[in-house]
GROMACS .gro file of C-alpha atoms in nm:
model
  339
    1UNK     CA    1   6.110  19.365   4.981
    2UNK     CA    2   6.118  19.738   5.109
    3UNK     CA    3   5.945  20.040   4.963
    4UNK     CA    4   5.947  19.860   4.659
    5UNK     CA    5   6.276  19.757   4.637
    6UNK     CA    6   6.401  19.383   4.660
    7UNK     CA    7   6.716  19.343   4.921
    8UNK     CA    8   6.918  19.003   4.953
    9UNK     CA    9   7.216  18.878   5.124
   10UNK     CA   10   7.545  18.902   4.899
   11UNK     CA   11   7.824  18.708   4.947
   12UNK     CA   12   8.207  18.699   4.856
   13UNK     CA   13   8.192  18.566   4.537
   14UNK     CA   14   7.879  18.763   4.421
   15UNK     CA   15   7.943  19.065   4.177
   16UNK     CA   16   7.753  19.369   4.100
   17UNK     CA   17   7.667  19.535   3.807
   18UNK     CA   18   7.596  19.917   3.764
   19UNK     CA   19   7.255  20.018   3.952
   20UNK     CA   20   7.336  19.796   4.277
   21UNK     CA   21   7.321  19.933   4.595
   22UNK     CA   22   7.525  19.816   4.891
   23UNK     CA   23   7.469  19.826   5.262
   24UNK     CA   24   7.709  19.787   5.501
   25UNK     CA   25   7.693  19.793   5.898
   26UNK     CA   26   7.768  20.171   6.085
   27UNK     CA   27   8.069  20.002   6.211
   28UNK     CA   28   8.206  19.684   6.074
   29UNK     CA   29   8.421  19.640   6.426
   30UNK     CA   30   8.120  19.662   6.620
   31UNK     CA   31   7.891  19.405   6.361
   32UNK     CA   32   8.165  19.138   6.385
   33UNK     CA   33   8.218  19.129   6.786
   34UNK     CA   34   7.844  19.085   6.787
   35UNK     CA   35   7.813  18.840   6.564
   36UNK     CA   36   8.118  18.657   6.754
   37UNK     CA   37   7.865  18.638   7.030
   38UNK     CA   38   7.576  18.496   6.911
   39UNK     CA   39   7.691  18.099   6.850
   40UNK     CA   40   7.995  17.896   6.983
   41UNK     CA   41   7.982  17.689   7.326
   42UNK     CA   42   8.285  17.589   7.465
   43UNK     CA   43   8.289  17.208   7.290
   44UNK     CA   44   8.288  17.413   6.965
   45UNK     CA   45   8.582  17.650   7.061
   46UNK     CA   46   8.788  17.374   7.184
   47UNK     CA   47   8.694  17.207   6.862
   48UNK     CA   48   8.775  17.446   6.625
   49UNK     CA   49   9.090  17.537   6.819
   50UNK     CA   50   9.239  17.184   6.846
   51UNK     CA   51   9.270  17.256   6.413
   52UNK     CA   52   9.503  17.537   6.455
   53UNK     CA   53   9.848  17.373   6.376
   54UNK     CA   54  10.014  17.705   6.428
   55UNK     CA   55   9.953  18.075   6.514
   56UNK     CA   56  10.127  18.416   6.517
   57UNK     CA   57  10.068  18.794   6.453
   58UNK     CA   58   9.971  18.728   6.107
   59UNK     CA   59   9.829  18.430   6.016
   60UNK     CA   60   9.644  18.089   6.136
   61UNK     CA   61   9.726  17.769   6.032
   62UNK     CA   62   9.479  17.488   6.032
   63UNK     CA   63   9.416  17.142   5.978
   64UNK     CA   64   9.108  17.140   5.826
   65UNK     CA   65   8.867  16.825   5.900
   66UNK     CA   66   8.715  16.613   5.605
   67UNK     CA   67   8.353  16.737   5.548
   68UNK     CA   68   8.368  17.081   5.655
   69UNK     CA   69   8.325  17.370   5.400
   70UNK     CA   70   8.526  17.637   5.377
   71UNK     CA   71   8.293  17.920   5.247
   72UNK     CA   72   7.940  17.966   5.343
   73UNK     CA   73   7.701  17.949   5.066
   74UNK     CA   74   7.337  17.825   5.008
   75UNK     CA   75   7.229  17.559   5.281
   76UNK     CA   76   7.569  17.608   5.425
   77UNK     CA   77   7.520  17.692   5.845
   78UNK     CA   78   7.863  17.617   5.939
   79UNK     CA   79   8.160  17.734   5.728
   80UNK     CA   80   8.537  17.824   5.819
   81UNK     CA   81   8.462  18.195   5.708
   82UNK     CA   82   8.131  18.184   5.908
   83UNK     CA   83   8.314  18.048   6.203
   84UNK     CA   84   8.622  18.246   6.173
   85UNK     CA   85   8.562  18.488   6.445
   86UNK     CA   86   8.575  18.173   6.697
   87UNK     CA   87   8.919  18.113   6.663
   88UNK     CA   88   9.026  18.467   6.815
   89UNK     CA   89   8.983  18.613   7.146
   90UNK     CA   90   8.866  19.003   7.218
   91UNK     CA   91   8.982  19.090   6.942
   92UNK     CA   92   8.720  19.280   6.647
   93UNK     CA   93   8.911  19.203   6.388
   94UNK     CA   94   8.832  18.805   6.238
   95UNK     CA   95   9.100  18.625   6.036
   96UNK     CA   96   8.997  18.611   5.685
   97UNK     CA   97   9.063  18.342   5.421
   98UNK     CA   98   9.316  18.329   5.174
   99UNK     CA   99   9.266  18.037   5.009
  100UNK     CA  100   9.047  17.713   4.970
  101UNK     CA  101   8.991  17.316   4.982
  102UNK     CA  102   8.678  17.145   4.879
  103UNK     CA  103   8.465  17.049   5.121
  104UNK     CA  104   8.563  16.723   5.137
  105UNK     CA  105   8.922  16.799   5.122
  106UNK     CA  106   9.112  16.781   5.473
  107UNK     CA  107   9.479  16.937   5.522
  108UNK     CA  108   9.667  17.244   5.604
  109UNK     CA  109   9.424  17.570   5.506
  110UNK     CA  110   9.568  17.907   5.611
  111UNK     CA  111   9.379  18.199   5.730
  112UNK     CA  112   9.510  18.569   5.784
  113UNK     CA  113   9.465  18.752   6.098
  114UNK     CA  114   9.513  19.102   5.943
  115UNK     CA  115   9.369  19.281   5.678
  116UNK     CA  116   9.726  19.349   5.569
  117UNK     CA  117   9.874  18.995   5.634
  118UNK     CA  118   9.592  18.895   5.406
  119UNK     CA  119   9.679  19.072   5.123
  120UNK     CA  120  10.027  18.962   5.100
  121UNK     CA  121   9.884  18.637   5.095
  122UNK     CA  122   9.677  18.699   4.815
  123UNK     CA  123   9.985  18.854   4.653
  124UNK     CA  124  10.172  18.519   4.716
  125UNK     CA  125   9.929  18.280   4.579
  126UNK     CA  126   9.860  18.481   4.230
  127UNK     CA  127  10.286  18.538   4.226
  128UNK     CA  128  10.250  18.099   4.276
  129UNK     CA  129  10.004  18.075   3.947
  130UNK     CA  130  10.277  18.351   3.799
  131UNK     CA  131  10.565  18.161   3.870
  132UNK     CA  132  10.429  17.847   3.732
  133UNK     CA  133  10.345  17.968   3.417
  134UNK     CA  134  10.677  18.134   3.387
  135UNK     CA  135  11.085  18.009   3.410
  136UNK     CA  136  10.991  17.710   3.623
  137UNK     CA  137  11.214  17.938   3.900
  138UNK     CA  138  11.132  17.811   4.247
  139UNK     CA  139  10.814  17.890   4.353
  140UNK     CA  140  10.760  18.118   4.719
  141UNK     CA  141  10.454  17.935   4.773
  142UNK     CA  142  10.483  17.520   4.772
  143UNK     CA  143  10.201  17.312   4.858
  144UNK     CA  144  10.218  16.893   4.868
  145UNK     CA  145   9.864  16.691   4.841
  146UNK     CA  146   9.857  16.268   4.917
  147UNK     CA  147   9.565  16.085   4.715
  148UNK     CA  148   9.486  15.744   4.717
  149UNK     CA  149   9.382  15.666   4.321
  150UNK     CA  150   9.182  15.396   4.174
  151UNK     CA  151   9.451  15.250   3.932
  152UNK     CA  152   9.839  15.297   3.860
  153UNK     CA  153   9.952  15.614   3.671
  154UNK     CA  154  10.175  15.465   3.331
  155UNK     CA  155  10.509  15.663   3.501
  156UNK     CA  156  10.619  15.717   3.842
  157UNK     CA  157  10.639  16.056   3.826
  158UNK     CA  158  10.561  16.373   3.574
  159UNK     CA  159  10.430  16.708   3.521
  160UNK     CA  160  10.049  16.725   3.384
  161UNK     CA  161   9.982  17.067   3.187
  162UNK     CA  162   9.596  17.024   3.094
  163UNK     CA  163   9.405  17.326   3.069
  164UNK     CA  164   9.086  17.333   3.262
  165UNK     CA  165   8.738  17.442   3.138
  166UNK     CA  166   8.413  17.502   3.287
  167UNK     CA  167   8.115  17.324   3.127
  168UNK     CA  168   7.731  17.316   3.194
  169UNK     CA  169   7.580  17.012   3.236
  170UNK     CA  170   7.248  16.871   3.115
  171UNK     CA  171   7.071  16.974   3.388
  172UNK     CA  172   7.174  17.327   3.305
  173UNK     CA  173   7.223  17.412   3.642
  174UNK     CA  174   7.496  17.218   3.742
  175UNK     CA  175   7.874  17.254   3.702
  176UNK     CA  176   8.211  17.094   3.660
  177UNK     CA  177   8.562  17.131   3.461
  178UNK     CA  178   8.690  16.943   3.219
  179UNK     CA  179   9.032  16.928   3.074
  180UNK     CA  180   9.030  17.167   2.781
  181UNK     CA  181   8.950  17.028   2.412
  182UNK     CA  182   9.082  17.304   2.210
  183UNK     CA  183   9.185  17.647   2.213
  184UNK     CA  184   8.849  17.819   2.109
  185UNK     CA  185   8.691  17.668   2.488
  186UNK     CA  186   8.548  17.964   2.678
  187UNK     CA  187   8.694  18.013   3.017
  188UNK     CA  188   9.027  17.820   2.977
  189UNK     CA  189   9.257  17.790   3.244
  190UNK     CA  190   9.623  17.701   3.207
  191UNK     CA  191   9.654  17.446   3.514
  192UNK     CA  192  10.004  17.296   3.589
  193UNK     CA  193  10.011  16.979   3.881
  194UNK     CA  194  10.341  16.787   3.947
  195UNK     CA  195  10.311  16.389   4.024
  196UNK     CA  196  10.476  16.138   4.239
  197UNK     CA  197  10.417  15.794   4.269
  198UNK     CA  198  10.399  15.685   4.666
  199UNK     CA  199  10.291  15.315   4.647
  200UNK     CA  200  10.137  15.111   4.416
  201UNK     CA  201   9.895  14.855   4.591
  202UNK     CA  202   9.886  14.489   4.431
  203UNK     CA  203   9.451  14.573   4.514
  204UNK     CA  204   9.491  14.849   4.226
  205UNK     CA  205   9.540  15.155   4.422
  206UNK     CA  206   9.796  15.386   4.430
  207UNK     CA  207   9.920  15.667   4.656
  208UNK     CA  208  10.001  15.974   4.485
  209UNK     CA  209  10.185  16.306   4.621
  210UNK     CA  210  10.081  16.591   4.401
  211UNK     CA  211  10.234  16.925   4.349
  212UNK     CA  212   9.977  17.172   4.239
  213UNK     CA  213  10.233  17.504   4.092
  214UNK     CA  214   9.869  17.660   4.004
  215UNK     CA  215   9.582  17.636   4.217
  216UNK     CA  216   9.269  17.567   3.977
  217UNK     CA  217   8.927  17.504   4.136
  218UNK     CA  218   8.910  17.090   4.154
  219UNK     CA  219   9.240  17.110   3.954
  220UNK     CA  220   9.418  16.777   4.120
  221UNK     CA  221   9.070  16.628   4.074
  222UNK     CA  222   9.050  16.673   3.705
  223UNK     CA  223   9.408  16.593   3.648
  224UNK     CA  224   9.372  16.275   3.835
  225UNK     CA  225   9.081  16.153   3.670
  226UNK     CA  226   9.120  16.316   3.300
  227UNK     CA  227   9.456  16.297   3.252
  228UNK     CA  228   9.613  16.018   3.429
  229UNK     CA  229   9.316  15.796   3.444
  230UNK     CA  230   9.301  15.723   3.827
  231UNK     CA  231   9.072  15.913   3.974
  232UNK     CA  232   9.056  15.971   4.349
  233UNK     CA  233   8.912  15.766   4.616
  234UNK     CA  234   8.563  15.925   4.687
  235UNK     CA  235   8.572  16.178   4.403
  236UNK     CA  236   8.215  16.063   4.293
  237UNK     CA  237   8.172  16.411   4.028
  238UNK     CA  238   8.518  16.328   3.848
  239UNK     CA  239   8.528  15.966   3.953
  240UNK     CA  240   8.173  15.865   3.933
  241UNK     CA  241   8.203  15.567   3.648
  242UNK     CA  242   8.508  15.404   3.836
  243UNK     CA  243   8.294  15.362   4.168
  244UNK     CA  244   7.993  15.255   3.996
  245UNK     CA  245   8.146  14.825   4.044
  246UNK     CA  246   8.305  14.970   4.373
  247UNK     CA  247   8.372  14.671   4.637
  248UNK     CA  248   8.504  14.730   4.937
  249UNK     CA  249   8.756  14.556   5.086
  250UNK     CA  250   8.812  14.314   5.389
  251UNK     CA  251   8.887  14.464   5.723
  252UNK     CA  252   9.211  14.294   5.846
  253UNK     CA  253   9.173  14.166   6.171
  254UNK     CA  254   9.524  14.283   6.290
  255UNK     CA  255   9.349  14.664   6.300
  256UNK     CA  256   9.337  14.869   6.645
  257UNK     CA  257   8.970  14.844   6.724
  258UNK     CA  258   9.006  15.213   6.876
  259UNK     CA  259   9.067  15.363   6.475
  260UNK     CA  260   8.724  15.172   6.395
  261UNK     CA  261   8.509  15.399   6.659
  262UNK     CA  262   8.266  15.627   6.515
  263UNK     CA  263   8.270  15.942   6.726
  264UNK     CA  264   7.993  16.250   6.657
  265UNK     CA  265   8.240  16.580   6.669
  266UNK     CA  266   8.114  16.983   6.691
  267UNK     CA  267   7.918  17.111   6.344
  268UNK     CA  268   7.765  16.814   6.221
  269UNK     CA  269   8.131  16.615   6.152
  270UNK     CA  270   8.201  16.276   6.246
  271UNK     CA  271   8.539  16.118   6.327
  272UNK     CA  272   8.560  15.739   6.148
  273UNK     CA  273   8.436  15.591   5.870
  274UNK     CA  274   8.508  15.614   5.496
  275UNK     CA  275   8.804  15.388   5.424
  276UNK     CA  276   8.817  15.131   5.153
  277UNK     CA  277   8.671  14.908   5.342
  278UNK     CA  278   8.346  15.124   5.345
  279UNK     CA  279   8.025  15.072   5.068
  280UNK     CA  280   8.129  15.482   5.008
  281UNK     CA  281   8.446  15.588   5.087
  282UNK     CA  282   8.536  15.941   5.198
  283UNK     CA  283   8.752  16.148   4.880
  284UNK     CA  284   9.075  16.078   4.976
  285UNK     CA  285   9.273  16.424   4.920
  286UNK     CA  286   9.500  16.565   5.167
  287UNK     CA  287   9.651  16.913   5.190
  288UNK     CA  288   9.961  16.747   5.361
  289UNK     CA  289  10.247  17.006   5.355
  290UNK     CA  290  10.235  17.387   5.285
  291UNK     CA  291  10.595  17.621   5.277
  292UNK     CA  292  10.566  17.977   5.260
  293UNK     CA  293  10.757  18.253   5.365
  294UNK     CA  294  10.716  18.420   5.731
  295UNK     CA  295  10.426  18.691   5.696
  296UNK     CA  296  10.534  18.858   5.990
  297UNK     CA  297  10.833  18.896   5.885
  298UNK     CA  298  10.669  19.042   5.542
  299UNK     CA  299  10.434  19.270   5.723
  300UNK     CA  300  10.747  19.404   5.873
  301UNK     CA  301  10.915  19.434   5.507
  302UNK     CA  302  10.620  19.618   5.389
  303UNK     CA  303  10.623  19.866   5.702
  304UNK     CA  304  10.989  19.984   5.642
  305UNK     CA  305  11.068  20.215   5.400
  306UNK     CA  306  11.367  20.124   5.298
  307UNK     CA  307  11.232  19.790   5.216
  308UNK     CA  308  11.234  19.633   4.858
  309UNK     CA  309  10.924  19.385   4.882
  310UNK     CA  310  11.096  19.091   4.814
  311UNK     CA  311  10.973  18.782   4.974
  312UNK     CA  312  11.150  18.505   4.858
  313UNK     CA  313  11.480  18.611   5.049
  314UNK     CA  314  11.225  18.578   5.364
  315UNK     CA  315  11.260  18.269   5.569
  316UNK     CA  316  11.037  17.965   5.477
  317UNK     CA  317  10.784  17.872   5.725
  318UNK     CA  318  10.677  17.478   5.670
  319UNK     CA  319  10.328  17.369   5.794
  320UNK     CA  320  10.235  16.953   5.817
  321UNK     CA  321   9.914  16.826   5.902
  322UNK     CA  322   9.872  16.445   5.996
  323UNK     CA  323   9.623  16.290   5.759
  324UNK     CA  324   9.320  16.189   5.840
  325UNK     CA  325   9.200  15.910   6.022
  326UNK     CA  326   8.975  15.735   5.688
  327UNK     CA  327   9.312  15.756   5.502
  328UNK     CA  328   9.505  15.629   5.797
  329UNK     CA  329   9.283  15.358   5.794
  330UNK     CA  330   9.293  15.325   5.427
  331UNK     CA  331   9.656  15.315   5.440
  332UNK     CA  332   9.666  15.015   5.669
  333UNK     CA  333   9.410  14.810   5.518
  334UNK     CA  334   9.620  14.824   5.189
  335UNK     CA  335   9.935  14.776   5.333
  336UNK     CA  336   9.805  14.488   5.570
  337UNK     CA  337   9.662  14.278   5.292
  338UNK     CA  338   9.974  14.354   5.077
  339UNK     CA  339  10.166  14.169   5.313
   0.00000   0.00000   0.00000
């Protein structure tokens, strides 16, 4: 409160309405090498810069750990976009997001380095939601998830096209979607996700590979538990009846004791825990594979002016990221006591 007038902190996602006012620093440049300064030791750099999975002119590639958010928000300290400034050096200018994965998500997350490599990022994930809704023509940007579900999908493989919804809950505070009931539903959104069966576990499990062609808030989430019946591993909003009889199960003795260590990492995270053999396993939804085409090589496109913008004759970059260690551990529990 000033003069009279109430002032608050606005985020990304915020949106004004006629009358607003916003401030903004003298010079963002400056604002932004300042804040740089102000938090990050060294076991926090190295940290965050053991993620990066791959880095150029134009973008940064990461594998983002289980449990870290990537926007800041309400009660949020530490956030990729809060922290983004950490992963460059001298420079005023800090990569930007482009996309997200829940919280609880882990997997390849890419960030641009330039306001312009940015925006053709942007441009490439609304031509993805485009594409998909379109000729079924292959898509510039692919993305691959692996799940663990509770339960065995009735086909091997298929293409889910359930509409999403927002709904309010009881509380009338909280949130979640739902897969659409009918046309009239306010805030409908077509949501496409591709399916492949992995390994079916004689324990009830099953390992999934989804293909996301749009890229809905909690879409794989809703499709898993709405539409095929087996929800995720850990998802305790869209999975919260299946884990209410949840046992865990026996830790084989043929494990490496060194994947059982629970280590304290940088921001709060820990490194261990959450399998199936755990009273509350962590979700268990990987980001595992991401192609795209070079943005360097698209900034360059964009700079020449003879250049016709077209980025699907641009090479494809591919980005992996190793999943993490709770569904490693997962993975060999299930497979152990298959045997």
């Amino acid at each position: 409160m000033k003069n009279g007038q109430l002032y608050y902190k606005v985020s990304a996602k915020d949106e004004l309405v006629p009358g607003d006012i916003l401030f903004l620093p003298d010079n963002i440049q400056e604002s932004s090498v300042t804040e740089k300064k102000k938090f990050g030791n060294k076991n926090e750099i190295d940290f965050l810069r053991s993620l990066e999975i791959y880095k150029d002119r134009a973008i940064i590639v990461l594998n983002k750990p289980p449990g870290m958010p990537v926007q800041g928000g309400v009660g949020i300290k530490n956030s990729i976009d809060i922290l983004a400034p950490m992963f460059e050096d001298g420079s005023s200018e800090a990569p930007r997001l482009v996309h997200r994965l829940d919280r609880d998500c882990s997997g390849v997350l890419v960030l641009g380095r330039t306001q312009l490599s940015t925006s053709i990022m942007h441009a490439i994930f609304r031509e993805k939601t485009a594409d998909a809704l379109g000729d079924g023509t292959q898509q510039v940007l692919q993305r691959k998830y692996v799940a663990l579900v509770i339960g065995r999908p009735r086909h091997p493989k298929g293409l889910l096209s359930a509409p999403l919804a927002k709904v309010v809950l009881q509380d009338g505070r909280s949130e979640r979607l739902t897969v659409c009931a009918g046309p009239n539903t306010a805030s409908v959104q077509d949501a496409l996700t591709e399916y492949r069966v992995i390994e079916s576990c004689p324990q009830g499990y099953t390992w999934l590979e989804l293909f996301p062609r749009t890229g809905r808030k909690h879409q794989l989430r809703v499709h898993c538990a709405e539409v095929l019946g087996t929800p995720i591993v850990g998802d305790y909003k869209y999975g919260r009846q299946a884990h209410q009889n949840w046992t865990p199960l026996p830790m084989p003795q043929t494990i490496n004791e060194e994947m059982l260590k629970k280590r304290k990492l940088p921001f709060g995270l820990a490194l261990g825990g959450g399998s199936v053999a755990e009273q509350q396993p962590q979700l268990h939804l990987h980001c595992k594979q991401m192609i795209l085409p070079d943005i360097s090589a698209a900034m360059q496109q964009l700079q020449s002016s003879d250049a016709d913008h077209n980025f699907s004759d641009l090479e494809k970059l591919s980005f992996v990221a190793p999943l993490p260690l709770h569904m490693q551990l997962s993975w060999r529990i299930l497979m152990s006591i298959g045997k």
